[in-house]
Structures are given as structure tokens and as C-alpha cells.
Short mmCIF file of C-alpha atoms and ligand atoms in Angstrom, two decimals:
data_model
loop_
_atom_site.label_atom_id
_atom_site.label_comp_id
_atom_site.label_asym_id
_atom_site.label_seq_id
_atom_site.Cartn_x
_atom_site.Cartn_y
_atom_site.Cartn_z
CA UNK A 242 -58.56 32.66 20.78
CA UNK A 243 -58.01 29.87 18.11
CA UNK A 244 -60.12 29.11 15.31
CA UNK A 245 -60.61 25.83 13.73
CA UNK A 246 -60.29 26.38 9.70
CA UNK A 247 -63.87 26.87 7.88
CA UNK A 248 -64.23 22.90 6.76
CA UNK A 249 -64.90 22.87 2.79
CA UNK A 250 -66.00 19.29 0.78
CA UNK A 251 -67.17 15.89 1.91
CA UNK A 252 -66.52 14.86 4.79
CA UNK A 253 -65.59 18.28 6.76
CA UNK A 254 -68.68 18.08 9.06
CA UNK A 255 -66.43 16.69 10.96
CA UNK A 256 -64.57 19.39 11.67
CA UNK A 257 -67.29 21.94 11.62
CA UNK A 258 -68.38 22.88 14.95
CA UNK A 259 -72.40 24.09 13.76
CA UNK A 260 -72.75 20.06 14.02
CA UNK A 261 -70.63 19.05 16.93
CA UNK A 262 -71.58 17.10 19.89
CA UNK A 263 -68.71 18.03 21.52
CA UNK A 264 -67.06 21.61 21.18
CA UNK A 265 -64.09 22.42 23.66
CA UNK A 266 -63.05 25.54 22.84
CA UNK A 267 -59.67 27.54 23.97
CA UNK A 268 -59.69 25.07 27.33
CA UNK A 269 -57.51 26.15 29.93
CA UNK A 270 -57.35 24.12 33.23
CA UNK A 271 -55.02 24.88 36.01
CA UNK A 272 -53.89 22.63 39.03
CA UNK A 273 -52.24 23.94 42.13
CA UNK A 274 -49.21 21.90 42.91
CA UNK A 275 -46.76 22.26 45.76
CA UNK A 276 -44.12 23.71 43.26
CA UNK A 277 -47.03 26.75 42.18
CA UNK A 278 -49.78 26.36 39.70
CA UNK A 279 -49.43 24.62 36.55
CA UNK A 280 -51.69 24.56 33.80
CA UNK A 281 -51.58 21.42 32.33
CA UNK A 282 -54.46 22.08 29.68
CA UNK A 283 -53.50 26.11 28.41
CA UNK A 284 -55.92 26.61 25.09
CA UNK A 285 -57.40 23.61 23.68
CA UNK A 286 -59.62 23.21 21.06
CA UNK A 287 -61.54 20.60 19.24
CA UNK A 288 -64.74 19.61 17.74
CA UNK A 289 -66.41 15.61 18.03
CA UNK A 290 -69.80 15.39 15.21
CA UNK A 291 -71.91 12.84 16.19
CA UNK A 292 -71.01 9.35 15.49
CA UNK A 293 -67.24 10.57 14.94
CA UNK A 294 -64.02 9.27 16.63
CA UNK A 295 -61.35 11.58 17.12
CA UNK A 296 -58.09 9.97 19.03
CA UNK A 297 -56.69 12.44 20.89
CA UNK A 298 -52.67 11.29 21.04
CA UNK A 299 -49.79 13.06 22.88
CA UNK A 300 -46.66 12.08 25.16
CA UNK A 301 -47.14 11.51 28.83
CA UNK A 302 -47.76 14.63 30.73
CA UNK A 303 -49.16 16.42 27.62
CA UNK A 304 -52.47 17.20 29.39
CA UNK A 305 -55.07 14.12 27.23
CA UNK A 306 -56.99 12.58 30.72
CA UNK A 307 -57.00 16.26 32.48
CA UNK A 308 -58.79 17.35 29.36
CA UNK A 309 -61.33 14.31 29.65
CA UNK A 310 -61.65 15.31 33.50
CA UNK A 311 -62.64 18.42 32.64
CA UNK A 312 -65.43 17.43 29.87
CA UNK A 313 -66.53 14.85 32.24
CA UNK A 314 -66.71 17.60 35.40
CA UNK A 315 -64.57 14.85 37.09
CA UNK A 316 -61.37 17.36 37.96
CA UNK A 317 -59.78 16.34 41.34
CA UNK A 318 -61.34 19.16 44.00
CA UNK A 319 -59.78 21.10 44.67
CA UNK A 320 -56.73 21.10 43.09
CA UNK A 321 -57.27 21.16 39.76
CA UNK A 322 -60.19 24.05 38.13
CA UNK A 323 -61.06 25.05 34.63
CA UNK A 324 -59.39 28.57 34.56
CA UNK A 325 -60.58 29.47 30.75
CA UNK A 326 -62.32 28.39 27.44
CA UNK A 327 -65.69 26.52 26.85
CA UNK A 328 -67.17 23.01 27.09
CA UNK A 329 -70.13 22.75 24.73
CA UNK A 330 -71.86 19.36 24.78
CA UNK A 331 -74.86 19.28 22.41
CA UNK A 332 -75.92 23.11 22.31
CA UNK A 333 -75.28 23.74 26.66
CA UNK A 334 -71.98 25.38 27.85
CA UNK A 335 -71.34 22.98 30.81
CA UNK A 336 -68.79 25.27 32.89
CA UNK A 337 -71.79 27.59 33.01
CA UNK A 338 -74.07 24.99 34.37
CA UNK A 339 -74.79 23.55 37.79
CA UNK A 340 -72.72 20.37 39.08
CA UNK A 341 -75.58 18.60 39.19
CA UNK A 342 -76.98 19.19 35.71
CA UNK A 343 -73.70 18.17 34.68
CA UNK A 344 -73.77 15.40 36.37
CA UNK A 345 -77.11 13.91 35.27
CA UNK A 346 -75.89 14.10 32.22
CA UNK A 347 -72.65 11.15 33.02
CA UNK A 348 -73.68 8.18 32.03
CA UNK A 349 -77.26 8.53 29.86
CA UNK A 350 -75.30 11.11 27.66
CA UNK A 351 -71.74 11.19 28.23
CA UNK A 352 -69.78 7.91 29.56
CA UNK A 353 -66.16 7.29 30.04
CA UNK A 354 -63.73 4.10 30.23
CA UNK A 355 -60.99 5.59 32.71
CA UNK A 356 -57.06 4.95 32.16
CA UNK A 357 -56.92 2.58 35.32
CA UNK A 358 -60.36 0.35 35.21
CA UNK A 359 -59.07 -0.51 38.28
CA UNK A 360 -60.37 3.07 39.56
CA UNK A 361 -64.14 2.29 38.06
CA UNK A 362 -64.82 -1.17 39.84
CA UNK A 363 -64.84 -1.86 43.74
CA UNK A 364 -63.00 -4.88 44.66
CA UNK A 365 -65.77 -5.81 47.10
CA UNK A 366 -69.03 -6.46 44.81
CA UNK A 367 -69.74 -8.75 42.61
CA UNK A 368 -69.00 -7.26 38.38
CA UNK A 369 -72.64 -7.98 37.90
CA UNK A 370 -74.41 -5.41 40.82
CA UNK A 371 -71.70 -3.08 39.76
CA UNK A 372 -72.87 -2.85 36.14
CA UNK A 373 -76.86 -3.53 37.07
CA UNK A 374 -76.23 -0.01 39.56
CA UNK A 375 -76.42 1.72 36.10
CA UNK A 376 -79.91 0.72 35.50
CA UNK A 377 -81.26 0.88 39.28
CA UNK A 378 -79.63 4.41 39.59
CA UNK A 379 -80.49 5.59 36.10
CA UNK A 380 -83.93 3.36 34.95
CA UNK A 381 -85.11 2.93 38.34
CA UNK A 382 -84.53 -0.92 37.83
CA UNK A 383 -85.05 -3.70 40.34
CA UNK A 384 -82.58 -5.98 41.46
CA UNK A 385 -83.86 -8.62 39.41
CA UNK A 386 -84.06 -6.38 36.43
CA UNK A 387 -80.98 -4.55 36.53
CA UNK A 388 -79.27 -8.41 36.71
CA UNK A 389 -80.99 -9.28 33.50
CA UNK A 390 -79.52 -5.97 31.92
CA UNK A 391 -76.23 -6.89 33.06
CA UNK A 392 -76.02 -9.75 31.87
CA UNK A 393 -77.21 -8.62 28.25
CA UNK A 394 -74.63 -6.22 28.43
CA UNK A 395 -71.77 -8.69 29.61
CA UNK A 396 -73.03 -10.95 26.35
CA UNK A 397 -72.42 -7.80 23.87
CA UNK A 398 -69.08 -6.81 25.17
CA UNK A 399 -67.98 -10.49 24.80
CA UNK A 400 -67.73 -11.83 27.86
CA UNK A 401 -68.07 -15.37 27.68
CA UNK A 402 -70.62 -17.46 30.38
CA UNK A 403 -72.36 -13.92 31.07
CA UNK A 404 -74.77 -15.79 33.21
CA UNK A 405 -72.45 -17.46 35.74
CA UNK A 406 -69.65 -14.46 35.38
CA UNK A 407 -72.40 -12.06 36.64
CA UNK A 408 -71.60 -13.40 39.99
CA UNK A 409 -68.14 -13.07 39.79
CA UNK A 410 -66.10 -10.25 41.48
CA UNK A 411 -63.85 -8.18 39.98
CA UNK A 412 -60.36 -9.96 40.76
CA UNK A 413 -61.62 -12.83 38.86
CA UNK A 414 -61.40 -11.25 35.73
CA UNK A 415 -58.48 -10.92 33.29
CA UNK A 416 -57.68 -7.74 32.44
CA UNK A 417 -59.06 -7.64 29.18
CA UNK A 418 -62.10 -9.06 30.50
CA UNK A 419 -62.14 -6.70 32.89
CA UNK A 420 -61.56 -4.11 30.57
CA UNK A 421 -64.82 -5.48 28.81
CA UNK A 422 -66.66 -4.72 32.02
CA UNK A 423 -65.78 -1.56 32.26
CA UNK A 424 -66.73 -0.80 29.19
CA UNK A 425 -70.22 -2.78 30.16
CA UNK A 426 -70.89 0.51 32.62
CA UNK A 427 -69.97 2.74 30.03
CA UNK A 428 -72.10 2.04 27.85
CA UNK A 429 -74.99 0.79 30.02
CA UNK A 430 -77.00 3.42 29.42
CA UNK A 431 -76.70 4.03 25.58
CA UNK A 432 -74.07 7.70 26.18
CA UNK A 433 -74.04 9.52 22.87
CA UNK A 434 -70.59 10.49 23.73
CA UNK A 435 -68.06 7.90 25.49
CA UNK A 436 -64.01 8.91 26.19
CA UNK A 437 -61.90 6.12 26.55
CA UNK A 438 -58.95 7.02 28.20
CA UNK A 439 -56.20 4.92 27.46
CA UNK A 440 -58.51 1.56 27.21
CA UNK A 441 -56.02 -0.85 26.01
CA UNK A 442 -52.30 0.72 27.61
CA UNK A 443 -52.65 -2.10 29.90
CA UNK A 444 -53.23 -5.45 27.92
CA UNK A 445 -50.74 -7.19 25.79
CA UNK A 446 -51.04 -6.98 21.90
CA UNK A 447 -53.86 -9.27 20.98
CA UNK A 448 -56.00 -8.58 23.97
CA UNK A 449 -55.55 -4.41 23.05
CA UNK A 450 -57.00 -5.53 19.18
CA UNK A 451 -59.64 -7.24 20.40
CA UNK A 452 -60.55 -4.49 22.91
CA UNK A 453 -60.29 -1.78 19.89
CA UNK A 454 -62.74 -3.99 17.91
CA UNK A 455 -65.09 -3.89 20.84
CA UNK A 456 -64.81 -0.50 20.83
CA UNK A 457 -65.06 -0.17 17.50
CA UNK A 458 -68.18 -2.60 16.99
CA UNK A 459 -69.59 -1.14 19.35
CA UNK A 460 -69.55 2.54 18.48
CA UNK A 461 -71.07 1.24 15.49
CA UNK A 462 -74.13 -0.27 16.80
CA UNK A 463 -74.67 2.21 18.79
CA UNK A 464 -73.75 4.60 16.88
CA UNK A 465 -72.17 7.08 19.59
CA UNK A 466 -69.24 9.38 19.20
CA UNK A 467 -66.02 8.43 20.36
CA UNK A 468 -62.55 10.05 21.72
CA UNK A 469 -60.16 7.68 22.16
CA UNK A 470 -57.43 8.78 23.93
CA UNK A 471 -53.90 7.00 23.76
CA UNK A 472 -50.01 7.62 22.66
CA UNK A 473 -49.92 4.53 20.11
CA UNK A 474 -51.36 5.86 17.37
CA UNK A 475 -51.26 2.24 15.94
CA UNK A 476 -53.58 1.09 17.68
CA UNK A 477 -56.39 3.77 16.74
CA UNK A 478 -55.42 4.17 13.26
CA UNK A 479 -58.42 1.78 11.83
CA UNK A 480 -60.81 2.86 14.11
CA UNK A 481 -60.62 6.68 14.06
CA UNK A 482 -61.63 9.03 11.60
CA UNK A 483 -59.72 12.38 13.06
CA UNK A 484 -56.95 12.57 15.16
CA UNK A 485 -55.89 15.63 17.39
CA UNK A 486 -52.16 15.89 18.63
CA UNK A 487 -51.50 17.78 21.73
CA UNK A 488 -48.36 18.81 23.20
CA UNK A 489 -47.96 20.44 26.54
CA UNK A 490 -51.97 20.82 26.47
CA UNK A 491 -51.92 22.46 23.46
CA UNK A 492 -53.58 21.47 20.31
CA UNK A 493 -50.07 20.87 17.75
CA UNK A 494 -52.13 19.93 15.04
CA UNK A 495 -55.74 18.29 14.23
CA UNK A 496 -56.99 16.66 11.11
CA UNK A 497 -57.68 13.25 9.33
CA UNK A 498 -55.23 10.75 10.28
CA UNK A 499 -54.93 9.21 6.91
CA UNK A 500 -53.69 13.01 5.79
CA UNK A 501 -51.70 13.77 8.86
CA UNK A 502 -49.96 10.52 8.42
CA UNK A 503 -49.40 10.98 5.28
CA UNK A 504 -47.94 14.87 5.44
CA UNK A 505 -48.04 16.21 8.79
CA UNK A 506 -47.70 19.50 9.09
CA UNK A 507 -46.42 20.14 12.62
CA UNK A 508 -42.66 18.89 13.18
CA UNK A 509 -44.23 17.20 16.45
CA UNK A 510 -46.44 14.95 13.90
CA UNK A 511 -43.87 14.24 11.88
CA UNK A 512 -41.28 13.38 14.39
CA UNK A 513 -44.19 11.29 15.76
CA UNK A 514 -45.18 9.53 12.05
CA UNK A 515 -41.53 8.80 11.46
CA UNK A 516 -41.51 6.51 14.61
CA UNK A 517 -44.38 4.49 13.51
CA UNK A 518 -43.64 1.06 12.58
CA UNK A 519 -45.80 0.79 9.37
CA UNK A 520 -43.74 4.58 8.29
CA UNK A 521 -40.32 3.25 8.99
CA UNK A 522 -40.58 0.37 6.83
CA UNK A 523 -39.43 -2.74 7.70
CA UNK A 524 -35.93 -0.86 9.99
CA UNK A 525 -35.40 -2.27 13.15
CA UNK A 526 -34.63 1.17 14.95
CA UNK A 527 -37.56 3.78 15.49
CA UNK A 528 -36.67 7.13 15.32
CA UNK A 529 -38.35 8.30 18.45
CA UNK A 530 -38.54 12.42 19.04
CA UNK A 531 -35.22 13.78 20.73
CA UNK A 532 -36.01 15.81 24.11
CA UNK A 533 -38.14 15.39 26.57
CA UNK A 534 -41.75 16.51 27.02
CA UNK A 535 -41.19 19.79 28.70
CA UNK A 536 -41.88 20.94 32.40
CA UNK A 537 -45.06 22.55 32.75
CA UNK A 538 -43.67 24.50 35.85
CA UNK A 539 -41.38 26.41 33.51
CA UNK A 540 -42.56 26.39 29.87
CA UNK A 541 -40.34 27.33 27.29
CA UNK A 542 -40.78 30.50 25.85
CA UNK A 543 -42.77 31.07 22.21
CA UNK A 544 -43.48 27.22 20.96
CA UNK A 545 -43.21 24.55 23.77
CA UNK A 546 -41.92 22.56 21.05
CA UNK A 547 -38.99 24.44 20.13
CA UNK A 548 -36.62 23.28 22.25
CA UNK A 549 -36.95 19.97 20.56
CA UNK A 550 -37.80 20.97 17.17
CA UNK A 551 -35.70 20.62 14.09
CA UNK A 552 -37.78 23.66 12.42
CA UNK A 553 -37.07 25.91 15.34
CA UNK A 554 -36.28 29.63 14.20
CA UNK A 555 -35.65 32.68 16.56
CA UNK A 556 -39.78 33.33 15.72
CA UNK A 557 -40.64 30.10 17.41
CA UNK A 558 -38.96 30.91 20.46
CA UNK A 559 -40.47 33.95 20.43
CA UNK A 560 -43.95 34.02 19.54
CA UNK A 561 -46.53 30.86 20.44
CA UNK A 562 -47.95 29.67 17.06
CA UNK A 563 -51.59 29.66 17.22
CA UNK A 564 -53.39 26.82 15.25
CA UNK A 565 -54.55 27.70 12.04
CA UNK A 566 -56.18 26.14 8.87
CA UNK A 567 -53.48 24.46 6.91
CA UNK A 568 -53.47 22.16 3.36
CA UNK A 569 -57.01 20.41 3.27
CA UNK A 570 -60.29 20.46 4.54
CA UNK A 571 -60.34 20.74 8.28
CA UNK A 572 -57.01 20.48 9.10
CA UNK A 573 -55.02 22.80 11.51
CA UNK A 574 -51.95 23.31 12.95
CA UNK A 575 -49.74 25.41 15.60
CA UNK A 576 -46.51 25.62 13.75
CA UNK A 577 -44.98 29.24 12.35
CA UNK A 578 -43.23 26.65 9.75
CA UNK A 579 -46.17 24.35 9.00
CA UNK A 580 -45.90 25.23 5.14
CA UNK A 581 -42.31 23.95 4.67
CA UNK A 582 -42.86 21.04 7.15
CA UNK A 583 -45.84 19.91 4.61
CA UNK A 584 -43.20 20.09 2.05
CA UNK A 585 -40.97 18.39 3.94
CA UNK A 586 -38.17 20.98 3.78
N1 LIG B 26 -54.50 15.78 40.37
C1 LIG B 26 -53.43 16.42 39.86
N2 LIG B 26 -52.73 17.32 40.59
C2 LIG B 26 -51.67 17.96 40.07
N3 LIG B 26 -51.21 17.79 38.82
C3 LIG B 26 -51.87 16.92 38.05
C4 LIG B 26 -53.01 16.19 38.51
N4 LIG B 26 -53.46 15.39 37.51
C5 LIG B 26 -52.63 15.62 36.47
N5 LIG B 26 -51.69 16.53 36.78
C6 LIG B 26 -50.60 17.01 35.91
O1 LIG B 26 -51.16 17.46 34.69
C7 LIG B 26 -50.31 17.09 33.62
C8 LIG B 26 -51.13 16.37 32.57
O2 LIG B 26 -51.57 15.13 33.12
P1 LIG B 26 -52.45 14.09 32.33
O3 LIG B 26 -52.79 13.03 33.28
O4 LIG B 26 -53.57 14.80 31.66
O5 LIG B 26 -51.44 13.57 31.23
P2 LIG B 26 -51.75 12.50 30.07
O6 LIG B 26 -51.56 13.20 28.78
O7 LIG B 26 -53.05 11.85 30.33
O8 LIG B 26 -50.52 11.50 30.29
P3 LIG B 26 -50.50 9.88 30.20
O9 LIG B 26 -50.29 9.57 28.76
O10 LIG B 26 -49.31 9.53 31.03
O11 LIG B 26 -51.77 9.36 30.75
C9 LIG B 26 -49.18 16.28 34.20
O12 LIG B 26 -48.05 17.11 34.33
C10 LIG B 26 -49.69 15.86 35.54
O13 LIG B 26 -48.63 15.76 36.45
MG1 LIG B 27 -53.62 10.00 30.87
#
């Protein structure tokens, strides 16, 4: 099983699972597929205090919305089934819990804005009844009532002409406004924990800032704790506190982003740094990671990442690196080489 490193200073309650709202630990989820069973989720771990946002970044495929399934008890039935770890949301292991406790719990305690916010609203009713269904399912609201909410909550997310948009059905949105509804239903009902999934992948540049302020505003006010899950770390940067990498549903390395960012410690975060615009100065070319994300139908042996790693010894192809405490105060990676990578050797 992994451990998260013992966190030591200011700050590390973060990292220190005693105080987490949100403790996933060694997470294994397994879907069967016609090719066999993969296991697109095979040992995660991470921590979310209250109040915290972690992004949670990785390549396509590396496992980030099957893990936020999983928290969420939302895993397509009955393909896809947590096989292994544990899912602790404020004190109660929820894989040991009825469906239905769990599911109480979406929505008053634990929201989420899904990748496609297509997926969240029905075409056929108006934004307004979609958002008040929060209240009359939740608060046993009225009609009348749970339109008032609604249109309280349409004001705070920034939709302009709340009253008259209430009325309006989804296709008459833009997507960032209708981004701004989703998020609405999210956090209708005041969730102490909300995953956002991707929330901005589909807007263009200034619609995605505006959405992250929202977001960010938002978990403010509120004060709720927040994953944001996405593979531009750009865009997260000023909003999150922590970031977790994950390749091939594996935790590559966890810590603050300013210190990652800074010296990463796994050659996957460092590949990953080195594309970022603000790293790479003002040069036209990227340097994105060479390889592709590997097949989870045939993983490589030892280290997924060694096939594409510049560090790569016989060791790594060998033996799986767990994740262990590294340089600084809750920070972790799964590399055998994570000393000399820190030194950039
Ligand atoms: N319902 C499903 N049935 C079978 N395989 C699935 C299912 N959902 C996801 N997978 C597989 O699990 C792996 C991880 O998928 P996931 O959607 O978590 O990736 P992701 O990190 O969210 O990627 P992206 O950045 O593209 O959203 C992928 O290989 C995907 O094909
Ligand atoms: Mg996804």
C-alpha cells in the first residue's frame, strides 16, 4: 500500500490525512471491456482538507473522471467496479456503505460539474426547473420557492437577466453560460466537496478564465473544497493550492504546485513543466512529452512511464516505484530516480 509522507510545517494539513475531507486511499477500479478487463484506476491515493483545491492533471486516458466516478458512486453499471482501496469522505468509508447512503450524500455534501455539461441538463426543460429540482428534491421546496432559489443562484454564478433566463431552456445558452448553470446545480445545495471535471476544456480562452474565477470566487464564499480536474495545468495554477499528477491511474507525484513547478521530481512532471508556456519562456515550440500514454490492456512492465522516460534504468522496468515522501513538506512521488530528477541530473 502507499503512504503519503508524514506532512511537517505550515501549511502541511493539507497533506495530512487526520484532517481530510476526502481520503482515497490505494484506489483500484476495474472496467470490463470487450478486449478483457482493464483497470484504469490501479492504486491511487490522495488527501483533499477542507476548503483545499487539489487539481488533479494527467494525459487523456490516465484514469482523472473514472476516479471522480468512483468518489461520486457514479461508475457506469456494470462495467466498471471498484476492485480495491478506500473512499473516505468525512470520517465514513463509502465502498462499505449502502448505495443509498451514498447517494444522499450527492448534492448536500458532495457535488460535481461533469466533463460534458451537456450530460447534466435535459434539453427538454426549462434551465430554471432543472436547477429549482435541487431544492424541491433536497429542501422539500415548492415550485414557487425552488424558482426563487434558482434564480438567486443564476445571479451568483453570473448569469446576467436571471429573472427572464430562468425560463430559458438549455440550447439557449452559450456554453459558458451554460457552464455557469451547471455549476448553479452543483452548488445548489451548499456541497462541502465539489469535483469539477474538466469545467472549462470546452470554452475558448476568456470564457475558461472567467469560468475558473467563478469557480474560484465561489469556493471562497462558500468555502468548500475543491478538485479540479483538467490537463492544462495553466489554467488551475492560480486557483489551486496542491496538485496531484497521475499517469496510467497512478499517482506520479503529488505536492504544491508552486514546488512541483518549480522542481518536479517525477520525469513525468518535468516533461510536463517544460511544456508550459510561462516555463519555456517566450520559445515558440513546446516541448511536449515523447510517447504516447500507454495501453492499459497491456501495461508496461515495472514503471508505466518507462517506456517514455529519459530517467529509465533496467530498475524501472523492473520494479513499479511506489510513491514516497520526497524534498518538502507533503510532497511525494513514484519515481526510483526522483532524487536526481530534483537535481535535475
Ligand atoms: N465506461 C467505460 N467502459 C470501459 N472503459 C472505460 C469507461 N470509462 C472510461 N474507460 C477507460 O478508462 C480509462 C480512463 O478513462 P478516464 O475517462 O478516466 O480518462 P481521463 O483521465 O478522464 O481522460 P480525459 O482527459 O480524456 O477526460 C480510459 O482508457 C477509458 O477508455
Ligand atoms: Mg475525463
Amino acid at each position: 500500500m502507499t503512504t503519503l509522507p508524514a506532512p511537517q510545517g505550515p501549511g502541511a494539513s493539507a497533506a495530512d490525512p487526520s484532517s481530510a475531507l476526502l481520503e482515497v486511499t490505494d484506489l483500484r477500479v476495474q472496467f470490463a471491456t470487450a478486449a478483457g478487463p482493464i483497470t484504469p484506476v490501479d492504486g491511487l491515493s490522495f488527501t483533499v482538507a477542507p476548503g483545499e483545491t487539489l487539481a488533479v492533471l494527467g494525459e487523456s486516458g490516465s484514469g482523472k473522471s473514472v476516479t471522480a466516478q468512483a468518489v461520486m458512486g457514479l461508475l457506469p453499471r456494470p462495467a466498471g467496479r471498484v476492485t480495491g482501496g478506500r473512499i473516505v469522505y468525512d470520517g465514513v468509508d463509502l465502498l462499505t456503505r449502502p448505495a443509498a447512503q451514498v447517494r444522499r450524500l450527492r448534492g448536500p455534501e458532495m457535488a460535481m460539474v461533469f466533463q460534458d455539461p451537456l450530460c447534466s441538463l435535459n434539453p427538454v426543460f426549462r434551465v430554471g426547473a432543472q436547477i429549482g429540482e435541487m431544492f424541491r428534491r433536497h429542501r422539500g421546496a415548492s415550485r414557487r420557492q425552488a424558482k426563487a432559489a434558482a434564480v438567486d443562484l443564476m445571479k451568483r454564478v453570473g448569469i446576467p437577466d436571471a429573472a427572464k433566463r430562468v425560463d430559458d431552456y438549455p440550447h439557449q445558452f452559450s456554453g459558458g453560460m451554460r457552464q455557469r448553470v451547471v455549476i448553479a446545480m452543483a452548488i445548489a445545495l451548499d456541497p462541502r466537496l465539489l469535483i469539477a471535471d474538466e469545467p472549462t476544456t470546452a470554452l475558448d480562452v476568456t470564457v475558461q478564465a472567467q469560468i475558473m474565477n467563478l469557480l474560484a470566487g465561489l469556493q471562497q464564499e462558500y468555502g468548500m473544497a475543491m478538485v479540479l480536474i483538467t490537463h492544462d495545468l495553466g489554467v488551475v495554477a492560480d486557483v489551486a493550492d496542491r496538485m496531484l499528477l497521475v499517469y496510467a491511474g497512478r499517482a506520479a507525484e503529488t505536492g504544491r504546485i508552486r514546488e512541483v513547478y518549480e522542481r518536479p521530481a517525477h520525469p513525468y512532471a518535468a516533461g510536463l513543466m517544460a511544456s508550459l508556456p510561462g516555463v519555456a519562456g517566450d520559445q515558440e515550440r513546446l516541448t511536449p512529452i515523447p510517447g504516447a500514454p500507454p495501453n492499459l490492456a497491456a501495461l508496461p512492465s515495472g514503471c508505466p512511464f518507462h517506456p517514455r522516460c529519459p530517467y529509465a534504468v533496467d530498475r524501472c522496468r523492473a520494479e513499479r516505484p511506489p510513491l514516497r515522501a520526497v524534498s518538502g513538506a507533503g510532497r511525494a512521488a513514484a519515481c526510483h530516480r526522483a532524487e536526481e530528477v530534483l537535481d535535475g541530473g
